[in-house]
mmCIF file of C-alpha atoms in Angstrom:
data_model
loop_
_atom_site.group_PDB
_atom_site.id
_atom_site.type_symbol
_atom_site.label_atom_id
_atom_site.label_comp_id
_atom_site.label_asym_id
_atom_site.label_seq_id
_atom_site.Cartn_x
_atom_site.Cartn_y
_atom_site.Cartn_z
ATOM 1 C CA MET A 1 -71.644 76.864 59.744
ATOM 2 C CA ASP A 2 -70.763 79.314 62.532
ATOM 3 C CA ILE A 3 -68.029 81.474 60.969
ATOM 4 C CA LYS A 4 -66.715 82.702 64.323
ATOM 5 C CA GLU A 5 -66.324 79.143 65.601
ATOM 6 C CA TYR A 6 -64.680 78.154 62.315
ATOM 7 C CA ILE A 7 -62.170 81.033 62.602
ATOM 8 C CA SER A 8 -61.380 80.219 66.246
ATOM 9 C CA SER A 9 -60.989 76.489 65.503
ATOM 10 C CA GLY A 10 -57.326 76.928 64.575
ATOM 11 C CA ILE A 11 -57.658 75.899 60.928
ATOM 12 C CA ILE A 12 -56.453 79.323 59.730
ATOM 13 C CA GLU A 13 -53.315 79.148 61.908
ATOM 14 C CA ALA A 14 -52.703 75.606 60.609
ATOM 15 C CA TYR A 15 -53.034 76.832 57.007
ATOM 16 C CA VAL A 16 -50.630 79.741 57.509
ATOM 17 C CA MET A 17 -48.022 77.479 59.171
ATOM 18 C CA GLY A 18 -48.416 74.825 56.445
ATOM 19 C CA LEU A 19 -49.928 72.217 58.782
ATOM 20 C CA ALA A 20 -53.424 71.953 57.271
ATOM 21 C CA THR A 21 -54.442 68.930 55.167
ATOM 22 C CA GLU A 22 -55.309 69.259 51.473
ATOM 23 C CA GLU A 23 -58.997 68.813 52.297
ATOM 24 C CA GLU A 24 -58.862 71.546 54.980
ATOM 25 C CA VAL A 25 -57.061 73.909 52.602
ATOM 26 C CA SER A 26 -59.581 73.226 49.845
ATOM 27 C CA ILE A 27 -62.522 74.006 52.142
ATOM 28 C CA LEU A 28 -60.799 77.115 53.502
ATOM 29 C CA MET A 29 -60.049 78.456 50.004
ATOM 30 C CA CYS A 30 -63.695 78.002 49.068
ATOM 31 C CA ILE A 31 -64.939 79.791 52.181
ATOM 32 C CA ARG A 32 -62.512 82.720 51.910
ATOM 33 C CA LYS A 33 -63.862 83.557 48.434
ATOM 34 C CA HIS A 34 -67.319 84.171 49.846
ATOM 35 C CA ASN A 35 -66.615 85.448 53.352
ATOM 36 C CA THR A 36 -64.695 88.640 54.124
ATOM 37 C CA GLU A 37 -64.367 87.709 57.829
ATOM 38 C CA VAL A 38 -62.433 84.565 56.974
ATOM 39 C CA GLU A 39 -60.326 86.429 54.385
ATOM 40 C CA GLN A 40 -59.428 89.095 56.961
ATOM 41 C CA ALA A 41 -58.536 86.433 59.544
ATOM 42 C CA ILE A 42 -56.176 84.774 57.047
ATOM 43 C CA VAL A 43 -54.508 88.109 56.260
ATOM 44 C CA GLU A 44 -54.049 88.869 59.979
ATOM 45 C CA ALA A 45 -52.587 85.407 60.649
ATOM 46 C CA GLN A 46 -50.141 85.790 57.749
ATOM 47 C CA LYS A 47 -49.098 89.244 58.985
ATOM 48 C CA THR A 48 -48.551 87.881 62.510
ATOM 49 C CA LEU A 49 -46.250 85.167 61.117
ATOM 50 C CA GLU A 50 -44.360 87.712 58.964
ATOM 51 C CA ASP A 51 -43.949 90.066 61.940
ATOM 52 C CA PHE A 52 -42.605 87.192 64.006
ATOM 53 C CA ALA A 53 -40.005 86.355 61.340
ATOM 54 C CA THR A 54 -39.011 90.015 61.016
ATOM 55 C CA VAL A 55 -38.599 90.527 64.757
ATOM 56 C CA HIS A 56 -36.359 87.475 65.145
ATOM 57 C CA ALA A 57 -34.224 88.057 62.048
ATOM 58 C CA ILE A 58 -30.507 88.538 62.860
ATOM 59 C CA PRO A 59 -28.905 91.185 60.582
ATOM 60 C CA PRO A 60 -25.132 91.095 59.874
ATOM 61 C CA PRO A 61 -23.002 93.575 61.871
ATOM 62 C CA SER A 62 -23.331 97.023 60.245
ATOM 63 C CA ASP A 63 -19.726 98.003 60.911
ATOM 64 C CA LEU A 64 -18.098 94.828 59.561
ATOM 65 C CA LYS A 65 -17.249 96.365 56.173
ATOM 66 C CA ALA A 66 -15.660 99.427 57.778
ATOM 67 C CA ALA A 67 -13.570 97.226 60.100
ATOM 68 C CA ILE A 68 -12.166 95.244 57.162
ATOM 69 C CA TRP A 69 -11.274 98.309 55.093
ATOM 70 C CA ASN A 70 -9.709 100.094 58.071
ATOM 71 C CA THR A 71 -7.406 97.133 58.590
ATOM 72 C CA LEU A 72 -6.554 97.028 54.876
ATOM 73 C CA SER A 73 -5.676 100.730 54.844
ATOM 74 C CA GLU A 74 -3.201 100.223 57.699
ATOM 75 C CA GLN A 75 -1.242 97.603 55.762
ATOM 76 C CA SER A 76 1.111 98.209 52.810
ATOM 77 C CA ILE A 77 0.419 96.163 49.719
ATOM 78 C CA PRO A 78 3.413 95.623 47.366
ATOM 79 C CA THR A 79 2.920 97.320 44.037
ATOM 80 C CA GLY A 80 6.230 96.553 42.324
ATOM 81 C CA THR A 81 7.620 93.352 40.879
ATOM 82 C CA GLY A 82 10.868 93.225 42.862
ATOM 83 C CA VAL A 83 13.040 94.280 39.873
ATOM 84 C CA SER A 84 15.905 96.689 40.732
ATOM 85 C CA ASP A 85 15.626 100.258 39.472
ATOM 86 C CA THR A 86 19.436 100.569 39.081
ATOM 87 C CA HIS A 87 20.451 101.068 35.427
ATOM 88 C CA ASP A 88 23.887 100.433 33.922
ATOM 89 C CA SER A 89 25.016 103.332 31.767
ATOM 90 C CA THR A 90 26.940 100.926 29.517
ATOM 91 C CA PRO A 91 24.928 100.007 26.460
ATOM 92 C CA THR A 92 24.154 96.331 26.235
ATOM 93 C CA ILE A 93 23.633 94.494 23.020
ATOM 94 C CA LEU A 94 20.902 91.908 23.514
ATOM 95 C CA PRO A 95 21.221 88.603 21.729
ATOM 96 C CA ALA A 96 18.517 87.440 19.387
ATOM 97 C CA THR A 97 17.139 85.022 22.016
ATOM 98 C CA THR A 98 15.950 87.894 24.261
ATOM 99 C CA SER A 99 12.737 88.207 22.270
ATOM 100 C CA ALA A 100 11.072 86.128 25.044
ATOM 101 C CA ALA A 101 11.833 88.839 27.665
ATOM 102 C CA PRO A 102 8.502 90.697 27.238
ATOM 103 C CA ILE A 103 6.672 87.421 27.864
ATOM 104 C CA ARG A 104 8.641 86.755 31.044
ATOM 105 C CA SER A 105 8.048 90.350 32.158
ATOM 106 C CA LEU A 106 4.304 90.006 31.595
ATOM 107 C CA ALA A 107 4.233 86.751 33.516
ATOM 108 C CA THR A 108 6.152 88.337 36.396
ATOM 109 C CA ARG A 109 3.740 91.275 36.482
ATOM 110 C CA ASN A 110 0.736 88.935 36.535
ATOM 111 C CA ILE A 111 2.257 86.942 39.382
ATOM 112 C CA ALA A 112 2.877 90.145 41.326
ATOM 113 C CA ILE A 113 -0.722 91.283 40.768
ATOM 114 C CA ALA A 114 -2.031 87.888 41.845
ATOM 115 C CA ALA A 115 0.177 87.980 44.937
ATOM 116 C CA SER A 116 -1.140 91.457 45.785
ATOM 117 C CA ILE A 117 -4.738 90.278 45.424
ATOM 118 C CA LEU A 118 -4.062 87.238 47.610
ATOM 119 C CA LEU A 119 -2.427 89.463 50.220
ATOM 120 C CA ALA A 120 -5.432 91.802 50.188
ATOM 121 C CA LEU A 121 -7.782 88.856 50.619
ATOM 122 C CA SER A 122 -5.618 87.516 53.444
ATOM 123 C CA LEU A 123 -5.637 90.889 55.197
ATOM 124 C CA GLY A 124 -9.409 91.105 54.782
ATOM 125 C CA ALA A 125 -9.819 87.628 56.259
ATOM 126 C CA ASN A 126 -7.559 88.535 59.164
ATOM 127 C CA ALA A 127 -9.548 91.714 59.797
ATOM 128 C CA PHE A 128 -12.777 89.747 59.709
ATOM 129 C CA LEU A 129 -11.466 87.140 62.164
ATOM 130 C CA HIS A 130 -10.137 89.891 64.427
ATOM 131 C CA TYR A 131 -13.520 91.619 64.367
ATOM 132 C CA LYS A 132 -15.332 88.356 65.076
ATOM 133 C CA ASN A 133 -13.037 87.613 68.002
ATOM 134 C CA GLU A 134 -13.740 90.995 69.602
ATOM 135 C CA ALA A 135 -17.477 91.038 68.907
ATOM 136 C CA GLY A 136 -17.990 87.292 69.294
ATOM 137 C CA GLN A 137 -18.988 87.322 72.947
ATOM 138 C CA GLU A 138 -21.492 90.115 72.450
ATOM 139 C CA VAL A 139 -23.000 88.488 69.345
ATOM 140 C CA LEU A 140 -23.145 85.108 71.078
ATOM 141 C CA ALA A 141 -24.922 86.556 74.105
ATOM 142 C CA ARG A 142 -27.422 88.407 71.910
ATOM 143 C CA THR A 143 -28.032 85.326 69.767
ATOM 144 C CA MET A 144 -28.613 83.100 72.799
ATOM 145 C CA ALA A 145 -31.085 85.619 74.240
ATOM 146 C CA GLU A 146 -32.943 85.750 70.920
ATOM 147 C CA GLN A 147 -32.983 81.959 70.692
ATOM 148 C CA GLN A 148 -34.440 81.706 74.193
ATOM 149 C CA SER A 149 -37.102 84.251 73.294
ATOM 150 C CA THR A 150 -37.884 82.360 70.087
ATOM 151 C CA GLN A 151 -38.091 79.072 71.983
ATOM 152 C CA LEU A 152 -40.549 80.565 74.479
ATOM 153 C CA THR A 153 -42.666 81.918 71.627
ATOM 154 C CA LEU A 154 -42.706 78.530 69.881
ATOM 155 C CA GLU A 155 -43.688 76.791 73.116
ATOM 156 C CA THR A 156 -46.552 79.253 73.565
ATOM 157 C CA LEU A 157 -47.713 78.666 69.988
ATOM 158 C CA LYS A 158 -47.630 74.892 70.506
ATOM 159 C CA GLU A 159 -49.607 75.287 73.728
ATOM 160 C CA LYS A 160 -52.228 77.413 71.961
ATOM 161 C CA TRP A 161 -52.403 74.935 69.089
ATOM 162 C CA SER A 162 -52.967 72.059 71.542
ATOM 163 C CA MET A 163 -55.799 73.975 73.218
ATOM 164 C CA LEU A 164 -57.385 74.854 69.888
ATOM 165 C CA GLN A 165 -57.492 71.163 68.987
ATOM 166 C CA ASN A 166 -59.223 70.216 72.262
ATOM 167 C CA PRO A 167 -63.008 70.116 71.662
ATOM 168 C CA ALA A 168 -63.685 70.669 75.372
ATOM 169 C CA ILE A 169 -61.943 74.057 75.312
ATOM 170 C CA LYS A 170 -63.781 77.185 74.227
ATOM 171 C CA THR A 171 -61.635 79.986 72.835
ATOM 172 C CA VAL A 172 -62.963 83.424 73.775
ATOM 173 C CA THR A 173 -61.447 86.438 72.037
ATOM 174 C CA LEU A 174 -61.382 89.539 74.248
ATOM 175 C CA ALA A 175 -61.415 92.658 72.056
ATOM 176 C CA GLY A 176 -60.234 96.083 73.131
ATOM 177 C CA VAL A 177 -62.867 98.483 74.465
ATOM 178 C CA ALA A 178 -63.398 101.985 73.059
ATOM 179 C CA GLN A 179 -60.390 103.437 74.915
ATOM 180 C CA HIS A 180 -58.111 100.591 73.744
ATOM 181 C CA PRO A 181 -59.421 99.502 70.315
ATOM 182 C CA ASP A 182 -56.197 97.807 69.133
ATOM 183 C CA LEU A 183 -55.691 95.551 72.156
ATOM 184 C CA LYS A 184 -56.603 91.877 72.310
ATOM 185 C CA ALA A 185 -56.453 88.883 74.659
ATOM 186 C CA HIS A 186 -57.608 85.258 74.560
ATOM 187 C CA VAL A 187 -59.273 83.103 77.191
ATOM 188 C CA PHE A 188 -59.162 79.300 76.838
ATOM 189 C CA TRP A 189 -61.952 77.871 78.977
ATOM 190 C CA ASN A 190 -62.175 74.111 79.530
ATOM 191 C CA THR A 191 -65.897 73.500 79.948
ATOM 192 C CA GLN A 192 -65.287 69.997 81.364
ATOM 193 C CA THR A 193 -62.624 70.735 84.001
ATOM 194 C CA THR A 194 -63.622 74.445 84.431
ATOM 195 C CA ASP A 195 -59.928 75.377 84.048
ATOM 196 C CA VAL A 196 -59.305 78.848 82.614
ATOM 197 C CA TYR A 197 -56.169 79.999 80.772
ATOM 198 C CA LEU A 198 -55.371 83.584 79.761
ATOM 199 C CA SER A 199 -53.104 84.919 77.014
ATOM 200 C CA LEU A 200 -52.654 88.714 77.083
ATOM 201 C CA GLU A 201 -51.563 88.842 73.399
ATOM 202 C CA ASN A 202 -50.657 92.508 72.725
ATOM 203 C CA LEU A 203 -51.588 94.134 76.038
ATOM 204 C CA PRO A 204 -48.791 96.480 77.193
ATOM 205 C CA ALA A 205 -46.700 95.712 80.269
ATOM 206 C CA ALA A 206 -48.483 96.669 83.476
ATOM 207 C CA PRO A 207 -47.162 99.899 85.074
ATOM 208 C CA GLU A 208 -45.257 99.788 88.357
ATOM 209 C CA GLY A 209 -47.548 98.780 91.224
ATOM 210 C CA MET A 210 -50.313 97.587 88.868
ATOM 211 C CA GLN A 211 -51.411 94.158 87.631
ATOM 212 C CA TYR A 212 -53.889 92.789 85.081
ATOM 213 C CA GLN A 213 -56.863 90.940 86.569
ATOM 214 C CA LEU A 214 -59.256 88.572 84.809
ATOM 215 C CA TRP A 215 -62.984 88.644 85.516
ATOM 216 C CA ALA A 216 -65.695 86.164 84.578
ATOM 217 C CA ILE A 217 -69.130 87.683 84.069
ATOM 218 C CA VAL A 218 -71.576 85.281 85.758
ATOM 219 C CA ASP A 219 -75.283 86.162 85.698
ATOM 220 C CA GLY A 220 -74.357 89.790 85.061
ATOM 221 C CA LYS A 221 -71.899 90.024 87.984
ATOM 222 C CA PRO A 222 -68.077 90.045 87.846
ATOM 223 C CA VAL A 223 -66.324 87.099 89.479
ATOM 224 C CA ASP A 224 -62.604 87.292 90.259
ATOM 225 C CA ALA A 225 -60.706 84.849 88.034
ATOM 226 C CA GLY A 226 -57.238 85.784 89.291
ATOM 227 C CA VAL A 227 -54.392 88.194 88.540
ATOM 228 C CA PHE A 228 -51.954 87.675 85.679
ATOM 229 C CA PRO A 229 -48.314 87.057 86.827
ATOM 230 C CA LEU A 230 -46.133 90.143 86.351
ATOM 231 C CA ASP A 231 -43.108 88.163 85.127
ATOM 232 C CA GLN A 232 -44.859 85.942 82.558
ATOM 233 C CA THR A 233 -46.720 88.367 80.318
ATOM 234 C CA ASP A 234 -45.598 86.483 77.184
ATOM 235 C CA ARG A 235 -46.978 83.122 78.298
ATOM 236 C CA ILE A 236 -50.377 81.441 78.654
ATOM 237 C CA ASN A 237 -51.217 81.358 82.364
ATOM 238 C CA ASN A 238 -53.563 79.185 84.363
ATOM 239 C CA MET A 239 -56.163 81.338 86.146
ATOM 240 C CA ARG A 240 -58.866 80.432 88.679
ATOM 241 C CA GLN A 241 -61.436 77.797 87.769
ATOM 242 C CA ILE A 242 -64.779 79.128 86.520
ATOM 243 C CA PRO A 243 -67.735 76.675 86.395
ATOM 244 C CA LYS A 244 -69.926 78.950 84.266
ATOM 245 C CA ALA A 245 -69.738 82.369 82.635
ATOM 246 C CA GLN A 246 -71.337 84.492 79.935
ATOM 247 C CA ALA A 247 -68.295 86.678 79.261
ATOM 248 C CA PHE A 248 -64.731 87.464 80.327
ATOM 249 C CA ALA A 249 -62.970 90.802 80.824
ATOM 250 C CA VAL A 250 -59.534 92.124 81.845
ATOM 251 C CA THR A 251 -58.966 95.224 83.964
ATOM 252 C CA LEU A 252 -55.827 96.920 85.264
ATOM 253 C CA GLU A 253 -55.831 96.818 89.060
ATOM 254 C CA THR A 254 -53.453 97.560 91.922
ATOM 255 C CA LYS A 255 -50.821 94.865 92.436
ATOM 256 C CA GLY A 256 -52.368 91.782 94.007
ATOM 257 C CA GLY A 257 -55.821 92.413 92.567
ATOM 258 C CA ASN A 258 -59.078 93.788 93.934
ATOM 259 C CA PRO A 259 -62.376 92.193 95.050
ATOM 260 C CA THR A 260 -64.315 94.334 92.543
ATOM 261 C CA PRO A 261 -63.186 95.544 89.097
ATOM 262 C CA ASN A 262 -62.178 99.123 88.349
ATOM 263 C CA LEU A 263 -64.300 99.669 85.240
ATOM 264 C CA ALA A 264 -62.407 102.882 84.464
ATOM 265 C CA GLN A 265 -59.417 100.598 83.776
ATOM 266 C CA LEU A 266 -61.280 98.066 81.623
ATOM 267 C CA TYR A 267 -59.015 97.030 78.730
ATOM 268 C CA VAL A 268 -60.576 94.067 76.877
ATOM 269 C CA MET A 269 -63.822 92.107 77.009
ATOM 270 C CA GLY A 270 -65.482 89.260 75.087
ATOM 271 C CA ASN A 271 -68.740 87.359 75.164
ATOM 272 C CA ILE A 272 -68.900 83.570 75.051
#
């Protein structure tokens, strides 16, 4: 078994996303025990999924609590029971039946406390609704933008998954060169139709006036495979058709691309 082909087959991504069959999981668990490359690939895939969830998490507004308490502090909450403080100086002889007065007084106090609590809750709810009304448009706009970004990411993942399942497509991982060791890109090369697709993965946005260009290494010579669109860096893009190649590489060139690569600006490269 070719471990690199097994890793690039998409089975690890399927396992992490819970899409693998029991048989595929069983085989994968057996292989990971005896192969550090597979184990590392699983860890990286899990971390990628966790990072994705973290980036798209929507935290509650940090100043919501302060807004509620500020509103509460501006309102007066009744603390008495409504009983007059005026006292008659004339002594009053209470009949024997007034022994129930303490009970009525306790009940009145409890009702007053309950009313105060309900008022506080009502004020808090009003403050919350007021805050939501003011911040609603901003939150809605931010949420819609995040949903659109999430949708684009999911569409890209589905597109990659479809390519990984196509036996005619070879997946070529382009690793960062010495100057850019943490960078990575993927080329999906259809050996039947000669179509080539490029995913820049974690390459940074191209500087002003510059553009990433893909090269196919054919018989030791670079062949222009097209420039990557400046406005679609988070998508998989269709590049120029390449009938045959031994490797692929990405360089940073002037906007519009160049006929020959600037090797001083070589970012990633991978053999087939």
